[in-house]
Short mmCIF file of C-alpha atoms and ligand atoms in Angstrom, two decimals:
data_model
loop_
_atom_site.label_atom_id
_atom_site.label_comp_id
_atom_site.label_asym_id
_atom_site.label_seq_id
_atom_site.Cartn_x
_atom_site.Cartn_y
_atom_site.Cartn_z
CA UNK A 1244 139.04 193.45 -122.80
CA UNK A 1245 137.94 189.74 -122.11
CA UNK A 1246 136.39 189.13 -118.40
CA UNK A 1247 139.03 187.93 -116.12
CA UNK A 1248 136.73 186.47 -113.50
CA UNK A 1249 133.04 185.50 -112.83
CA UNK A 1250 131.64 185.78 -109.53
CA UNK A 1251 127.68 185.49 -109.22
CA UNK A 1252 127.25 183.77 -105.71
CA UNK A 1253 123.50 184.58 -105.46
CA UNK A 1254 122.90 183.26 -109.00
CA UNK A 1255 125.17 180.27 -108.51
CA UNK A 1256 122.98 179.16 -105.76
CA UNK A 1257 119.99 179.89 -107.40
CA UNK A 1258 121.13 177.62 -110.23
CA UNK A 1259 122.28 174.93 -108.19
CA UNK A 1260 119.25 174.54 -106.42
CA UNK A 1261 116.62 175.33 -109.07
CA UNK A 1262 117.92 175.35 -112.73
CA UNK A 1263 120.91 172.87 -112.58
CA UNK A 1264 118.55 169.82 -111.97
CA UNK A 1265 116.92 167.65 -114.15
CA UNK A 1266 112.90 168.52 -113.46
CA UNK A 1267 111.43 165.81 -115.45
CA UNK A 1268 110.78 167.80 -118.32
CA UNK A 1269 112.84 165.83 -120.78
CA UNK A 1270 115.90 168.07 -120.81
CA UNK A 1271 117.95 165.03 -120.07
CA UNK A 1272 117.10 163.77 -123.28
CA UNK A 1273 118.28 167.10 -125.08
CA UNK A 1274 121.58 166.92 -123.21
CA UNK A 1275 122.17 163.41 -124.33
CA UNK A 1276 121.47 164.39 -127.78
CA UNK A 1277 123.90 167.45 -127.40
CA UNK A 1278 126.75 164.95 -126.12
CA UNK A 1279 125.78 161.89 -128.21
CA UNK A 1280 128.69 160.44 -130.39
CA UNK A 1281 131.43 162.51 -128.56
CA UNK A 1282 134.82 160.83 -128.39
CA UNK A 1283 138.50 161.80 -127.19
CA UNK A 1284 139.48 164.68 -125.34
CA UNK A 1285 136.47 167.04 -124.80
CA UNK A 1286 136.30 170.73 -123.21
CA UNK A 1287 132.99 171.97 -121.57
CA UNK A 1288 132.95 175.71 -121.04
CA UNK A 1289 130.51 176.71 -118.36
CA UNK A 1290 129.42 173.57 -117.01
CA UNK A 1291 127.69 175.09 -113.94
CA UNK A 1292 127.10 172.21 -111.29
CA UNK A 1293 128.33 169.52 -113.89
CA UNK A 1294 124.55 168.76 -114.75
CA UNK A 1295 125.77 167.64 -118.04
CA UNK A 1296 128.36 165.16 -116.91
CA UNK A 1297 126.56 162.19 -116.53
CA UNK A 1298 125.16 162.33 -119.91
CA UNK A 1299 128.77 161.95 -121.65
CA UNK A 1300 129.42 158.62 -123.59
CA UNK A 1301 132.05 156.26 -122.40
CA UNK A 1302 133.73 157.06 -125.89
CA UNK A 1303 134.97 160.36 -124.03
CA UNK A 1304 138.43 159.91 -122.79
CA UNK A 1305 138.79 162.92 -120.99
CA UNK A 1306 136.31 165.76 -120.20
CA UNK A 1307 138.21 169.24 -119.22
CA UNK A 1308 135.16 171.26 -117.46
CA UNK A 1309 136.13 175.17 -117.37
CA UNK A 1310 133.95 176.93 -114.82
CA UNK A 1311 134.70 180.33 -113.57
CA UNK A 1312 132.39 180.74 -110.86
CA UNK A 1313 133.80 179.50 -107.83
CA UNK A 1314 130.90 177.99 -106.02
CA UNK A 1315 129.63 176.21 -109.27
CA UNK A 1316 133.22 175.23 -109.87
CA UNK A 1317 132.81 173.73 -106.23
CA UNK A 1318 129.67 171.93 -107.23
CA UNK A 1319 131.23 170.62 -110.45
CA UNK A 1320 134.26 169.10 -108.71
CA UNK A 1321 131.79 167.41 -106.32
CA UNK A 1322 129.97 165.85 -109.42
CA UNK A 1323 132.81 164.80 -111.38
CA UNK A 1324 133.61 162.67 -108.41
CA UNK A 1325 130.23 160.81 -108.93
CA UNK A 1326 130.56 160.03 -112.41
CA UNK A 1327 132.24 157.35 -114.02
CA UNK A 1328 134.19 159.62 -116.50
CA UNK A 1329 137.79 161.20 -116.16
CA UNK A 1330 136.75 164.85 -115.63
CA UNK A 1331 139.08 167.98 -114.95
CA UNK A 1332 137.62 170.81 -113.58
CA UNK A 1333 139.66 174.01 -114.31
CA UNK A 1334 139.08 177.88 -113.52
CA UNK A 1335 139.15 179.96 -116.58
CA UNK A 1336 136.81 181.73 -118.75
CA UNK A 1337 135.36 181.18 -122.35
CA UNK A 1338 137.45 184.12 -123.33
CA UNK A 1339 140.76 182.81 -121.83
CA UNK A 1340 140.76 179.19 -121.37
CA UNK A 1341 143.66 177.91 -119.66
CA UNK A 1342 144.60 175.14 -122.57
CA UNK A 1343 147.05 174.93 -125.27
CA UNK A 1344 146.07 175.56 -128.76
CA UNK A 1345 144.48 172.59 -130.87
CA UNK A 1346 143.86 170.74 -127.38
CA UNK A 1347 140.34 169.57 -127.57
CA UNK A 1348 138.58 167.25 -130.35
CA UNK A 1349 135.16 168.76 -129.23
CA UNK A 1350 133.87 171.71 -127.22
CA UNK A 1351 130.65 171.98 -125.64
CA UNK A 1352 128.46 174.87 -124.45
CA UNK A 1353 124.82 174.59 -122.83
CA UNK A 1354 123.43 178.01 -121.89
CA UNK A 1355 126.61 179.72 -121.81
CA UNK A 1356 126.78 181.93 -125.08
CA UNK A 1357 124.16 183.82 -123.48
CA UNK A 1358 126.21 184.65 -120.66
CA UNK A 1359 129.57 185.54 -121.79
CA UNK A 1360 130.77 189.13 -121.57
CA UNK A 1361 132.17 189.05 -125.21
CA UNK A 1362 131.00 186.48 -127.53
CA UNK A 1363 133.63 187.33 -130.35
CA UNK A 1364 136.44 187.00 -127.93
CA UNK A 1365 135.13 183.54 -126.56
CA UNK A 1366 134.57 182.23 -130.25
CA UNK A 1367 137.94 183.31 -131.17
CA UNK A 1368 139.27 181.20 -128.31
CA UNK A 1369 137.06 178.40 -128.72
CA UNK A 1370 138.52 178.10 -132.38
CA UNK A 1371 142.37 178.47 -131.00
CA UNK A 1372 141.31 175.45 -128.34
CA UNK A 1373 139.67 173.29 -131.19
CA UNK A 1374 141.92 170.86 -133.24
CA UNK A 1375 141.63 171.46 -136.92
CA UNK A 1376 138.41 169.81 -137.83
CA UNK A 1377 137.08 169.82 -134.20
CA UNK A 1378 133.34 170.23 -133.47
CA UNK A 1379 131.55 172.71 -131.13
CA UNK A 1380 128.40 171.46 -129.66
CA UNK A 1381 125.76 173.69 -128.50
CA UNK A 1382 122.54 173.82 -126.87
CA UNK A 1383 121.84 177.60 -126.17
CA UNK A 1384 118.51 179.68 -125.82
CA UNK A 1385 118.32 182.38 -128.65
CA UNK A 1386 116.51 185.34 -129.71
CA UNK A 1387 113.20 184.46 -131.10
CA UNK A 1388 112.50 184.47 -134.88
CA UNK A 1389 108.90 185.88 -133.80
CA UNK A 1390 109.11 189.73 -133.82
CA UNK A 1391 106.95 190.24 -130.95
CA UNK A 1392 108.38 187.74 -128.78
CA UNK A 1393 111.90 189.11 -129.90
CA UNK A 1394 110.68 192.63 -128.66
CA UNK A 1395 109.51 191.07 -125.36
CA UNK A 1396 112.67 189.59 -125.15
CA UNK A 1397 114.41 193.09 -125.52
CA UNK A 1398 112.30 194.28 -122.58
CA UNK A 1399 112.99 191.49 -120.45
CA UNK A 1400 116.85 191.98 -121.33
CA UNK A 1401 116.82 195.07 -118.92
CA UNK A 1402 116.43 193.28 -115.73
CA UNK A 1403 116.95 189.48 -116.38
CA UNK A 1404 120.84 189.70 -116.53
CA UNK A 1405 120.86 191.30 -113.24
CA UNK A 1406 119.34 188.32 -111.78
CA UNK A 1407 120.33 185.67 -113.80
CA UNK A 1408 124.24 185.77 -113.89
CA UNK A 1409 124.49 187.91 -116.86
CA UNK A 1410 122.28 185.73 -119.06
CA UNK A 1411 120.94 187.76 -122.09
CA UNK A 1412 117.76 186.17 -123.10
CA UNK A 1413 117.65 188.03 -126.44
CA UNK A 1414 121.18 187.03 -128.32
CA UNK A 1415 121.12 185.71 -131.88
CA UNK A 1416 124.00 183.09 -130.99
CA UNK A 1417 123.61 181.26 -134.63
CA UNK A 1418 124.31 184.62 -136.50
CA UNK A 1419 127.15 185.16 -133.56
CA UNK A 1420 128.68 181.78 -134.28
CA UNK A 1421 128.53 182.35 -138.10
CA UNK A 1422 130.10 186.05 -137.47
CA UNK A 1423 132.77 184.17 -135.22
CA UNK A 1424 134.02 181.82 -137.90
CA UNK A 1425 131.96 178.73 -137.26
CA UNK A 1426 129.86 176.90 -139.97
CA UNK A 1427 126.57 175.57 -138.72
CA UNK A 1428 126.69 171.73 -139.95
CA UNK A 1429 123.56 170.58 -137.97
CA UNK A 1430 121.26 172.57 -135.86
CA UNK A 1431 117.58 172.38 -135.02
CA UNK A 1432 115.23 175.00 -133.13
CA UNK A 1433 112.41 174.24 -130.62
CA UNK A 1434 110.68 175.61 -127.82
CA UNK A 1435 111.55 174.32 -124.24
CA UNK A 1436 109.87 173.89 -122.05
CA UNK A 1437 107.34 173.10 -124.44
CA UNK A 1438 104.18 174.21 -122.36
CA UNK A 1439 105.84 177.63 -121.27
CA UNK A 1440 104.39 180.90 -122.91
CA UNK A 1441 105.97 183.84 -121.23
CA UNK A 1442 109.34 182.31 -120.35
CA UNK A 1443 111.91 184.50 -122.11
CA UNK A 1444 114.28 181.93 -122.83
CA UNK A 1445 112.14 179.23 -124.39
CA UNK A 1446 113.29 179.36 -127.92
CA UNK A 1447 116.45 177.06 -128.23
CA UNK A 1448 118.76 175.64 -130.54
CA UNK A 1449 120.82 172.58 -130.53
CA UNK A 1450 123.35 171.64 -132.97
CA UNK A 1451 127.19 171.28 -134.24
CA UNK A 1452 129.30 173.71 -135.66
CA UNK A 1453 132.88 173.73 -137.18
CA UNK A 1454 135.30 176.24 -137.69
CA UNK A 1455 135.99 177.18 -141.18
C1 LIG B 2826 123.03 179.07 -116.99
S1 LIG B 2826 124.47 178.22 -116.51
C2 LIG B 2826 124.52 176.79 -117.56
C3 LIG B 2826 125.25 175.92 -116.97
C4 LIG B 2826 125.23 174.44 -117.60
N1 LIG B 2826 126.39 174.49 -118.89
C5 LIG B 2826 123.93 174.07 -118.16
O1 LIG B 2826 124.08 173.21 -118.96
O2 LIG B 2826 123.07 174.18 -117.26
C6 LIG B 2826 125.73 179.38 -117.25
C7 LIG B 2826 127.20 178.83 -117.05
O3 LIG B 2826 127.86 179.76 -117.84
C8 LIG B 2826 128.97 180.00 -116.93
N2 LIG B 2826 129.64 181.46 -117.39
C9 LIG B 2826 129.04 182.55 -117.30
N3 LIG B 2826 130.06 183.44 -117.77
C10 LIG B 2826 130.99 182.77 -118.40
C11 LIG B 2826 132.23 182.85 -119.13
N4 LIG B 2826 132.73 184.04 -119.46
N5 LIG B 2826 133.05 182.07 -119.44
C12 LIG B 2826 132.73 180.79 -119.01
N6 LIG B 2826 131.47 180.58 -118.40
C13 LIG B 2826 130.93 181.47 -118.05
C14 LIG B 2826 128.41 180.31 -115.52
O4 LIG B 2826 129.15 180.34 -114.42
C15 LIG B 2826 127.71 179.19 -115.53
O5 LIG B 2826 128.32 178.05 -115.12
#
């Protein structure tokens, strides 16, 4: 059964104060790359405190941001007031988006597919809400292709989700996208932060997928 609510008060505050900030390491450039060229009506799932909002291009006519965690939803609403973009912040989960079929020209996720309880249900919901030909933009941390590091991620996964809002450091998200009916159109893999060694969420992918 899809999750109907997300409530992680401690993680939400930790995220807002520590991770949900540009720390001058270049992640703002990654976020701009994620969102570059978007237009029309865009749905962002799991925006957290709205860290991406300032990076949307002016060609986006409306941004609908669906955030289930109450504290982060409040922070996203505050952020929405301070950007020159029409943003509607809604309650909902990835597997139950409060939107009609074919509502979005594009859907955006950043650091979210690691945390959803049921990735196949979320991806089916993304396909429902995307219009035919619409694109899924993703920036996610993933399972390492290096077997030793992947085993380390598996070990960390025994405790990490308990303190990080359900985040699994070891998900093979590209395989999940393909199994979920998405074709990866563009993707690049890299480590971020580049100088981190033992951080379990360093392997990242950023790209575009389409249903089909
Ligand atoms: C690590 S934060 C990432 C926030 C932001 N997208 C970013 O780029 O930094 C994970 C986000 O996913 C949200 N989330 C967790 N489970 C979710 C679900 N089932 N559906 C939608 N969002 C979810 C969390 O509330 C949180 O806002």
